[in-house]
Amino acid sequence: RGSDGALMELKELRQKSPADLKAHLLDLHKEQFSLRMQKATGQLAKTHDISRVRREIARVSMLLSNTKQ
């Protein structure tokens, strides 16, 4: 997440190193797990956060796979 707590734009993600992207991906997976648990227990107020995190995971994974090639 950015400094204001919002999800990062693609251009911001492209400026990060692969190590930073891997760390960010780990944080996103932890957040996704937390949101899933909140949904399962009925505590999730903002259901759209699940899809936002899922999309950002896809963005970061895509950038990591592009840097390997």
PDB file of N, CA, C and O in Angstrom:
ATOM      1  N   ARG A   1       0.829  -1.186   0.000  1.00  0.00           N
ATOM      2  CA  ARG A   1       0.000   0.000   0.000  1.00  0.00           C
ATOM      3  C   ARG A   1       0.867   1.241   0.000  1.00  0.00           C
ATOM      4  O   ARG A   1       1.971   1.231   0.501  1.00  0.00           O
ATOM      5  N   GLY A   2       0.328   2.289  -0.537  1.00  0.00           N
ATOM      6  CA  GLY A   2       1.058   3.537  -0.587  1.00  0.00           C
ATOM      7  C   GLY A   2       1.092   4.200   0.772  1.00  0.00           C
ATOM      8  O   GLY A   2       0.566   3.696   1.764  1.00  0.00           O
ATOM      9  N   SER A   3       1.689   5.373   0.844  1.00  0.00           N
ATOM     10  CA  SER A   3       1.828   6.063   2.120  1.00  0.00           C
ATOM     11  C   SER A   3       0.472   6.487   2.686  1.00  0.00           C
ATOM     12  O   SER A   3       0.301   6.607   3.886  1.00  0.00           O
ATOM     13  N   ASP A   4      -0.507   6.712   1.805  1.00  0.00           N
ATOM     14  CA  ASP A   4      -1.832   7.113   2.272  1.00  0.00           C
ATOM     15  C   ASP A   4      -2.749   5.919   2.530  1.00  0.00           C
ATOM     16  O   ASP A   4      -3.914   6.084   2.858  1.00  0.00           O
ATOM     17  N   GLY A   5      -2.219   4.692   2.374  1.00  0.00           N
ATOM     18  CA  GLY A   5      -2.997   3.500   2.626  1.00  0.00           C
ATOM     19  C   GLY A   5      -3.717   2.974   1.396  1.00  0.00           C
ATOM     20  O   GLY A   5      -4.290   1.903   1.431  1.00  0.00           O
ATOM     21  N   ALA A   6      -3.675   3.718   0.311  1.00  0.00           N
ATOM     22  CA  ALA A   6      -4.330   3.270  -0.920  1.00  0.00           C
ATOM     23  C   ALA A   6      -3.453   2.258  -1.640  1.00  0.00           C
ATOM     24  O   ALA A   6      -2.239   2.209  -1.434  1.00  0.00           O
ATOM     25  N   LEU A   7      -4.073   1.472  -2.478  1.00  0.00           N
ATOM     26  CA  LEU A   7      -3.314   0.499  -3.255  1.00  0.00           C
ATOM     27  C   LEU A   7      -2.445   1.233  -4.265  1.00  0.00           C
ATOM     28  O   LEU A   7      -2.786   2.316  -4.731  1.00  0.00           O
ATOM     29  N   MET A   8      -1.322   0.638  -4.612  1.00  0.00           N
ATOM     30  CA  MET A   8      -0.353   1.305  -5.473  1.00  0.00           C
ATOM     31  C   MET A   8      -0.736   1.226  -6.939  1.00  0.00           C
ATOM     32  O   MET A   8      -1.338   0.253  -7.384  1.00  0.00           O
ATOM     33  N   GLU A   9      -0.382   2.271  -7.653  1.00  0.00           N
ATOM     34  CA  GLU A   9      -0.577   2.289  -9.091  1.00  0.00           C
ATOM     35  C   GLU A   9       0.482   1.427  -9.749  1.00  0.00           C
ATOM     36  O   GLU A   9       1.537   1.164  -9.171  1.00  0.00           O
ATOM     37  N   LEU A  10       0.228   1.025 -10.985  1.00  0.00           N
ATOM     38  CA  LEU A  10       1.163   0.173 -11.712  1.00  0.00           C
ATOM     39  C   LEU A  10       2.497   0.876 -11.932  1.00  0.00           C
ATOM     40  O   LEU A  10       3.559   0.272 -11.801  1.00  0.00           O
ATOM     41  N   LYS A  11       2.467   2.187 -12.214  1.00  0.00           N
ATOM     42  CA  LYS A  11       3.726   2.903 -12.448  1.00  0.00           C
ATOM     43  C   LYS A  11       4.568   2.977 -11.176  1.00  0.00           C
ATOM     44  O   LYS A  11       5.795   2.950 -11.250  1.00  0.00           O
ATOM     45  N   GLU A  12       3.911   3.024 -10.013  1.00  0.00           N
ATOM     46  CA  GLU A  12       4.653   3.016  -8.750  1.00  0.00           C
ATOM     47  C   GLU A  12       5.274   1.640  -8.507  1.00  0.00           C
ATOM     48  O   GLU A  12       6.381   1.531  -8.001  1.00  0.00           O
ATOM     49  N   LEU A  13       4.538   0.601  -8.877  1.00  0.00           N
ATOM     50  CA  LEU A  13       5.045  -0.755  -8.687  1.00  0.00           C
ATOM     51  C   LEU A  13       6.232  -1.040  -9.604  1.00  0.00           C
ATOM     52  O   LEU A  13       7.147  -1.758  -9.227  1.00  0.00           O
ATOM     53  N   ARG A  14       6.207  -0.492 -10.811  1.00  0.00           N
ATOM     54  CA  ARG A  14       7.296  -0.733 -11.766  1.00  0.00           C
ATOM     55  C   ARG A  14       8.617  -0.154 -11.289  1.00  0.00           C
ATOM     56  O   ARG A  14       9.684  -0.593 -11.705  1.00  0.00           O
ATOM     57  N   GLN A  15       8.578   0.844 -10.425  1.00  0.00           N
ATOM     58  CA  GLN A  15       9.792   1.490  -9.927  1.00  0.00           C
ATOM     59  C   GLN A  15      10.451   0.691  -8.806  1.00  0.00           C
ATOM     60  O   GLN A  15      11.578   0.961  -8.435  1.00  0.00           O
ATOM     61  N   LYS A  16       9.750  -0.304  -8.281  1.00  0.00           N
ATOM     62  CA  LYS A  16      10.291  -1.081  -7.166  1.00  0.00           C
ATOM     63  C   LYS A  16      11.219  -2.178  -7.668  1.00  0.00           C
ATOM     64  O   LYS A  16      11.084  -2.671  -8.776  1.00  0.00           O
ATOM     65  N   SER A  17      12.128  -2.577  -6.805  1.00  0.00           N
ATOM     66  CA  SER A  17      13.033  -3.674  -7.131  1.00  0.00           C
ATOM     67  C   SER A  17      12.293  -5.006  -6.946  1.00  0.00           C
ATOM     68  O   SER A  17      11.273  -5.053  -6.255  1.00  0.00           O
ATOM     69  N   PRO A  18      12.804  -6.090  -7.556  1.00  0.00           N
ATOM     70  CA  PRO A  18      12.151  -7.394  -7.374  1.00  0.00           C
ATOM     71  C   PRO A  18      12.033  -7.817  -5.906  1.00  0.00           C
ATOM     72  O   PRO A  18      11.040  -8.417  -5.513  1.00  0.00           O
ATOM     73  N   ALA A  19      13.025  -7.482  -5.096  1.00  0.00           N
ATOM     74  CA  ALA A  19      12.954  -7.832  -3.670  1.00  0.00           C
ATOM     75  C   ALA A  19      11.817  -7.074  -2.981  1.00  0.00           C
ATOM     76  O   ALA A  19      11.091  -7.644  -2.147  1.00  0.00           O
ATOM     77  N   ASP A  20      11.661  -5.797  -3.335  1.00  0.00           N
ATOM     78  CA  ASP A  20      10.562  -5.009  -2.765  1.00  0.00           C
ATOM     79  C   ASP A  20       9.212  -5.556  -3.222  1.00  0.00           C
ATOM     80  O   ASP A  20       8.246  -5.578  -2.447  1.00  0.00           O
ATOM     81  N   LEU A  21       9.141  -5.979  -4.484  1.00  0.00           N
ATOM     82  CA  LEU A  21       7.893  -6.531  -5.001  1.00  0.00           C
ATOM     83  C   LEU A  21       7.531  -7.831  -4.280  1.00  0.00           C
ATOM     84  O   LEU A  21       6.364  -8.066  -3.963  1.00  0.00           O
ATOM     85  N   LYS A  22       8.529  -8.658  -3.999  1.00  0.00           N
ATOM     86  CA  LYS A  22       8.260  -9.906  -3.285  1.00  0.00           C
ATOM     87  C   LYS A  22       7.760  -9.624  -1.869  1.00  0.00           C
ATOM     88  O   LYS A  22       6.846 -10.290  -1.377  1.00  0.00           O
ATOM     89  N   ALA A  23       8.351  -8.630  -1.218  1.00  0.00           N
ATOM     90  CA  ALA A  23       7.909  -8.258   0.130  1.00  0.00           C
ATOM     91  C   ALA A  23       6.485  -7.708   0.088  1.00  0.00           C
ATOM     92  O   ALA A  23       5.652  -8.024   0.957  1.00  0.00           O
ATOM     93  N   HIS A  24       6.195  -6.909  -0.923  1.00  0.00           N
ATOM     94  CA  HIS A  24       4.853  -6.341  -1.091  1.00  0.00           C
ATOM     95  C   HIS A  24       3.839  -7.459  -1.363  1.00  0.00           C
ATOM     96  O   HIS A  24       2.729  -7.441  -0.830  1.00  0.00           O
ATOM     97  N   LEU A  25       4.243  -8.432  -2.161  1.00  0.00           N
ATOM     98  CA  LEU A  25       3.369  -9.564  -2.472  1.00  0.00           C
ATOM     99  C   LEU A  25       3.052 -10.357  -1.207  1.00  0.00           C
ATOM    100  O   LEU A  25       1.904 -10.774  -0.990  1.00  0.00           O
ATOM    101  N   LEU A  26       4.039 -10.546  -0.354  1.00  0.00           N
ATOM    102  CA  LEU A  26       3.822 -11.254   0.907  1.00  0.00           C
ATOM    103  C   LEU A  26       2.820 -10.490   1.784  1.00  0.00           C
ATOM    104  O   LEU A  26       1.905 -11.084   2.358  1.00  0.00           O
ATOM    105  N   ASP A  27       2.980  -9.164   1.856  1.00  0.00           N
ATOM    106  CA  ASP A  27       2.042  -8.343   2.628  1.00  0.00           C
ATOM    107  C   ASP A  27       0.627  -8.450   2.065  1.00  0.00           C
ATOM    108  O   ASP A  27      -0.350  -8.510   2.816  1.00  0.00           O
ATOM    109  N   LEU A  28       0.515  -8.464   0.739  1.00  0.00           N
ATOM    110  CA  LEU A  28      -0.800  -8.564   0.107  1.00  0.00           C
ATOM    111  C   LEU A  28      -1.454  -9.908   0.406  1.00  0.00           C
ATOM    112  O   LEU A  28      -2.659  -9.972   0.658  1.00  0.00           O
ATOM    113  N   HIS A  29      -0.666 -10.977   0.391  1.00  0.00           N
ATOM    114  CA  HIS A  29      -1.228 -12.292   0.712  1.00  0.00           C
ATOM    115  C   HIS A  29      -1.699 -12.344   2.165  1.00  0.00           C
ATOM    116  O   HIS A  29      -2.742 -12.941   2.458  1.00  0.00           O
ATOM    117  N   LYS A  30      -0.955 -11.712   3.066  1.00  0.00           N
ATOM    118  CA  LYS A  30      -1.381 -11.660   4.464  1.00  0.00           C
ATOM    119  C   LYS A  30      -2.675 -10.862   4.609  1.00  0.00           C
ATOM    120  O   LYS A  30      -3.585 -11.246   5.352  1.00  0.00           O
ATOM    121  N   GLU A  31      -2.758  -9.755   3.879  1.00  0.00           N
ATOM    122  CA  GLU A  31      -3.966  -8.935   3.931  1.00  0.00           C
ATOM    123  C   GLU A  31      -5.157  -9.698   3.341  1.00  0.00           C
ATOM    124  O   GLU A  31      -6.269  -9.636   3.873  1.00  0.00           O
ATOM    125  N   GLN A  32      -4.919 -10.421   2.252  1.00  0.00           N
ATOM    126  CA  GLN A  32      -5.983 -11.202   1.634  1.00  0.00           C
ATOM    127  C   GLN A  32      -6.497 -12.267   2.603  1.00  0.00           C
ATOM    128  O   GLN A  32      -7.708 -12.479   2.724  1.00  0.00           O
ATOM    129  N   PHE A  33      -5.588 -12.925   3.309  1.00  0.00           N
ATOM    130  CA  PHE A  33      -5.987 -13.928   4.292  1.00  0.00           C
ATOM    131  C   PHE A  33      -6.823 -13.294   5.401  1.00  0.00           C
ATOM    132  O   PHE A  33      -7.867 -13.828   5.795  1.00  0.00           O
ATOM    133  N   SER A  34      -6.383 -12.142   5.878  1.00  0.00           N
ATOM    134  CA  SER A  34      -7.110 -11.440   6.928  1.00  0.00           C
ATOM    135  C   SER A  34      -8.521 -11.069   6.466  1.00  0.00           C
ATOM    136  O   SER A  34      -9.499 -11.222   7.217  1.00  0.00           O
ATOM    137  N   LEU A  35      -8.633 -10.581   5.234  1.00  0.00           N
ATOM    138  CA  LEU A  35      -9.950 -10.213   4.704  1.00  0.00           C
ATOM    139  C   LEU A  35     -10.847 -11.446   4.558  1.00  0.00           C
ATOM    140  O   LEU A  35     -12.046 -11.376   4.828  1.00  0.00           O
ATOM    141  N   ARG A  36     -10.269 -12.574   4.138  1.00  0.00           N
ATOM    142  CA  ARG A  36     -11.056 -13.805   4.014  1.00  0.00           C
ATOM    143  C   ARG A  36     -11.589 -14.253   5.378  1.00  0.00           C
ATOM    144  O   ARG A  36     -12.734 -14.702   5.492  1.00  0.00           O
ATOM    145  N   MET A  37     -10.759 -14.133   6.408  1.00  0.00           N
ATOM    146  CA  MET A  37     -11.189 -14.523   7.749  1.00  0.00           C
ATOM    147  C   MET A  37     -12.292 -13.587   8.250  1.00  0.00           C
ATOM    148  O   MET A  37     -13.250 -14.027   8.888  1.00  0.00           O
ATOM    149  N   GLN A  38     -12.151 -12.288   7.964  1.00  0.00           N
ATOM    150  CA  GLN A  38     -13.190 -11.342   8.362  1.00  0.00           C
ATOM    151  C   GLN A  38     -14.504 -11.653   7.662  1.00  0.00           C
ATOM    152  O   GLN A  38     -15.577 -11.565   8.262  1.00  0.00           O
ATOM    153  N   LYS A  39     -14.418 -12.026   6.390  1.00  0.00           N
ATOM    154  CA  LYS A  39     -15.629 -12.366   5.637  1.00  0.00           C
ATOM    155  C   LYS A  39     -16.288 -13.609   6.220  1.00  0.00           C
ATOM    156  O   LYS A  39     -17.513 -13.674   6.360  1.00  0.00           O
ATOM    157  N   ALA A  40     -15.472 -14.594   6.574  1.00  0.00           N
ATOM    158  CA  ALA A  40     -16.007 -15.848   7.098  1.00  0.00           C
ATOM    159  C   ALA A  40     -16.696 -15.654   8.448  1.00  0.00           C
ATOM    160  O   ALA A  40     -17.669 -16.347   8.760  1.00  0.00           O
ATOM    161  N   THR A  41     -16.197 -14.724   9.244  1.00  0.00           N
ATOM    162  CA  THR A  41     -16.792 -14.492  10.563  1.00  0.00           C
ATOM    163  C   THR A  41     -17.849 -13.398  10.542  1.00  0.00           C
ATOM    164  O   THR A  41     -18.407 -13.050  11.584  1.00  0.00           O
ATOM    165  N   GLY A  42     -18.101 -12.824   9.360  1.00  0.00           N
ATOM    166  CA  GLY A  42     -19.137 -11.802   9.237  1.00  0.00           C
ATOM    167  C   GLY A  42     -18.718 -10.426   9.708  1.00  0.00           C
ATOM    168  O   GLY A  42     -19.564  -9.578   9.971  1.00  0.00           O
ATOM    169  N   GLN A  43     -17.416 -10.172   9.807  1.00  0.00           N
ATOM    170  CA  GLN A  43     -16.933  -8.885  10.303  1.00  0.00           C
ATOM    171  C   GLN A  43     -16.479  -7.950   9.185  1.00  0.00           C
ATOM    172  O   GLN A  43     -16.064  -6.831   9.460  1.00  0.00           O
ATOM    173  N   LEU A  44     -16.546  -8.397   7.942  1.00  0.00           N
ATOM    174  CA  LEU A  44     -16.035  -7.601   6.831  1.00  0.00           C
ATOM    175  C   LEU A  44     -17.084  -6.584   6.397  1.00  0.00           C
ATOM    176  O   LEU A  44     -18.170  -6.945   5.931  1.00  0.00           O
ATOM    177  N   ALA A  45     -16.763  -5.303   6.546  1.00  0.00           N
ATOM    178  CA  ALA A  45     -17.693  -4.245   6.168  1.00  0.00           C
ATOM    179  C   ALA A  45     -17.516  -3.841   4.705  1.00  0.00           C
ATOM    180  O   ALA A  45     -18.493  -3.565   4.010  1.00  0.00           O
ATOM    181  N   LYS A  46     -16.275  -3.808   4.246  1.00  0.00           N
ATOM    182  CA  LYS A  46     -15.981  -3.369   2.880  1.00  0.00           C
ATOM    183  C   LYS A  46     -15.633  -4.589   2.029  1.00  0.00           C
ATOM    184  O   LYS A  46     -14.468  -4.954   1.890  1.00  0.00           O
ATOM    185  N   THR A  47     -16.627  -5.189   1.443  1.00  0.00           N
ATOM    186  CA  THR A  47     -16.401  -6.415   0.683  1.00  0.00           C
ATOM    187  C   THR A  47     -15.593  -6.172  -0.588  1.00  0.00           C
ATOM    188  O   THR A  47     -14.964  -7.091  -1.103  1.00  0.00           O
ATOM    189  N   HIS A  48     -15.579  -4.941  -1.088  1.00  0.00           N
ATOM    190  CA  HIS A  48     -14.826  -4.635  -2.312  1.00  0.00           C
ATOM    191  C   HIS A  48     -13.317  -4.689  -2.088  1.00  0.00           C
ATOM    192  O   HIS A  48     -12.560  -4.781  -3.053  1.00  0.00           O
ATOM    193  N   ASP A  49     -12.877  -4.661  -0.848  1.00  0.00           N
ATOM    194  CA  ASP A  49     -11.438  -4.739  -0.568  1.00  0.00           C
ATOM    195  C   ASP A  49     -10.844  -6.072  -1.010  1.00  0.00           C
ATOM    196  O   ASP A  49      -9.681  -6.133  -1.405  1.00  0.00           O
ATOM    197  N   ILE A  50     -11.642  -7.133  -0.960  1.00  0.00           N
ATOM    198  CA  ILE A  50     -11.139  -8.457  -1.365  1.00  0.00           C
ATOM    199  C   ILE A  50     -10.728  -8.441  -2.833  1.00  0.00           C
ATOM    200  O   ILE A  50      -9.650  -8.899  -3.195  1.00  0.00           O
ATOM    201  N   SER A  51     -11.579  -7.890  -3.693  1.00  0.00           N
ATOM    202  CA  SER A  51     -11.250  -7.869  -5.122  1.00  0.00           C
ATOM    203  C   SER A  51     -10.120  -6.896  -5.425  1.00  0.00           C
ATOM    204  O   SER A  51      -9.297  -7.151  -6.320  1.00  0.00           O
ATOM    205  N   ARG A  52     -10.030  -5.801  -4.683  1.00  0.00           N
ATOM    206  CA  ARG A  52      -8.920  -4.851  -4.882  1.00  0.00           C
ATOM    207  C   ARG A  52      -7.578  -5.507  -4.579  1.00  0.00           C
ATOM    208  O   ARG A  52      -6.621  -5.359  -5.335  1.00  0.00           O
ATOM    209  N   VAL A  53      -7.513  -6.228  -3.471  1.00  0.00           N
ATOM    210  CA  VAL A  53      -6.269  -6.889  -3.082  1.00  0.00           C
ATOM    211  C   VAL A  53      -5.933  -7.985  -4.090  1.00  0.00           C
ATOM    212  O   VAL A  53      -4.776  -8.139  -4.488  1.00  0.00           O
ATOM    213  N   ARG A  54      -6.957  -8.725  -4.530  1.00  0.00           N
ATOM    214  CA  ARG A  54      -6.726  -9.785  -5.513  1.00  0.00           C
ATOM    215  C   ARG A  54      -6.149  -9.210  -6.808  1.00  0.00           C
ATOM    216  O   ARG A  54      -5.220  -9.769  -7.393  1.00  0.00           O
ATOM    217  N   ARG A  55      -6.649  -8.072  -7.239  1.00  0.00           N
ATOM    218  CA  ARG A  55      -6.140  -7.441  -8.465  1.00  0.00           C
ATOM    219  C   ARG A  55      -4.701  -6.956  -8.288  1.00  0.00           C
ATOM    220  O   ARG A  55      -3.889  -7.068  -9.200  1.00  0.00           O
ATOM    221  N   GLU A  56      -4.401  -6.411  -7.116  1.00  0.00           N
ATOM    222  CA  GLU A  56      -3.035  -5.945  -6.910  1.00  0.00           C
ATOM    223  C   GLU A  56      -2.059  -7.114  -6.833  1.00  0.00           C
ATOM    224  O   GLU A  56      -0.932  -7.014  -7.309  1.00  0.00           O
ATOM    225  N   ILE A  57      -2.490  -8.233  -6.256  1.00  0.00           N
ATOM    226  CA  ILE A  57      -1.651  -9.432  -6.249  1.00  0.00           C
ATOM    227  C   ILE A  57      -1.350  -9.834  -7.690  1.00  0.00           C
ATOM    228  O   ILE A  57      -0.211 -10.181  -8.023  1.00  0.00           O
ATOM    229  N   ALA A  58      -2.348  -9.774  -8.550  1.00  0.00           N
ATOM    230  CA  ALA A  58      -2.141 -10.117  -9.961  1.00  0.00           C
ATOM    231  C   ALA A  58      -1.157  -9.153 -10.621  1.00  0.00           C
ATOM    232  O   ALA A  58      -0.303  -9.567 -11.401  1.00  0.00           O
ATOM    233  N   ARG A  59      -1.261  -7.860 -10.303  1.00  0.00           N
ATOM    234  CA  ARG A  59      -0.345  -6.864 -10.879  1.00  0.00           C
ATOM    235  C   ARG A  59       1.099  -7.141 -10.462  1.00  0.00           C
ATOM    236  O   ARG A  59       2.016  -7.127 -11.287  1.00  0.00           O
ATOM    237  N   VAL A  60       1.299  -7.379  -9.180  1.00  0.00           N
ATOM    238  CA  VAL A  60       2.648  -7.611  -8.673  1.00  0.00           C
ATOM    239  C   VAL A  60       3.214  -8.914  -9.239  1.00  0.00           C
ATOM    240  O   VAL A  60       4.380  -8.966  -9.645  1.00  0.00           O
ATOM    241  N   SER A  61       2.386  -9.945  -9.302  1.00  0.00           N
ATOM    242  CA  SER A  61       2.840 -11.222  -9.857  1.00  0.00           C
ATOM    243  C   SER A  61       3.233 -11.071 -11.322  1.00  0.00           C
ATOM    244  O   SER A  61       4.234 -11.649 -11.768  1.00  0.00           O
ATOM    245  N   MET A  62       2.473 -10.289 -12.066  1.00  0.00           N
ATOM    246  CA  MET A  62       2.771 -10.043 -13.466  1.00  0.00           C
ATOM    247  C   MET A  62       4.111  -9.317 -13.614  1.00  0.00           C
ATOM    248  O   MET A  62       4.933  -9.693 -14.460  1.00  0.00           O
ATOM    249  N   LEU A  63       4.345  -8.332 -12.779  1.00  0.00           N
ATOM    250  CA  LEU A  63       5.617  -7.598 -12.847  1.00  0.00           C
ATOM    251  C   LEU A  63       6.788  -8.505 -12.482  1.00  0.00           C
ATOM    252  O   LEU A  63       7.843  -8.416 -13.092  1.00  0.00           O
ATOM    253  N   LEU A  64       6.601  -9.351 -11.477  1.00  0.00           N
ATOM    254  CA  LEU A  64       7.680 -10.272 -11.096  1.00  0.00           C
ATOM    255  C   LEU A  64       7.984 -11.263 -12.219  1.00  0.00           C
ATOM    256  O   LEU A  64       9.142 -11.569 -12.467  1.00  0.00           O
ATOM    257  N   SER A  65       6.954 -11.752 -12.880  1.00  0.00           N
ATOM    258  CA  SER A  65       7.195 -12.706 -13.972  1.00  0.00           C
ATOM    259  C   SER A  65       7.841 -12.017 -15.171  1.00  0.00           C
ATOM    260  O   SER A  65       8.636 -12.619 -15.876  1.00  0.00           O
ATOM    261  N   ASN A  66       7.530 -10.747 -15.390  1.00  0.00           N
ATOM    262  CA  ASN A  66       8.146  -9.998 -16.494  1.00  0.00           C
ATOM    263  C   ASN A  66       9.618  -9.712 -16.231  1.00  0.00           C
ATOM    264  O   ASN A  66      10.418  -9.667 -17.150  1.00  0.00           O
ATOM    265  N   THR A  67       9.978  -9.525 -14.968  1.00  0.00           N
ATOM    266  CA  THR A  67      11.387  -9.232 -14.656  1.00  0.00           C
ATOM    267  C   THR A  67      12.248 -10.483 -14.772  1.00  0.00           C
ATOM    268  O   THR A  67      13.445 -10.381 -14.996  1.00  0.00           O
ATOM    269  N   LYS A  68      11.656 -11.663 -14.637  1.00  0.00           N
ATOM    270  CA  LYS A  68      12.417 -12.903 -14.752  1.00  0.00           C
ATOM    271  C   LYS A  68      12.786 -13.206 -16.198  1.00  0.00           C
ATOM    272  O   LYS A  68      13.764 -13.870 -16.468  1.00  0.00           O
ATOM    273  N   GLN A  69      11.984 -12.711 -17.128  1.00  0.00           N
ATOM    274  CA  GLN A  69      12.204 -13.033 -18.542  1.00  0.00           C
ATOM    275  C   GLN A  69      13.305 -12.212 -19.144  1.00  0.00           C
ATOM    276  O   GLN A  69      13.745 -11.239 -18.793  1.00  0.00           O
TER     277      GLN A  69
END
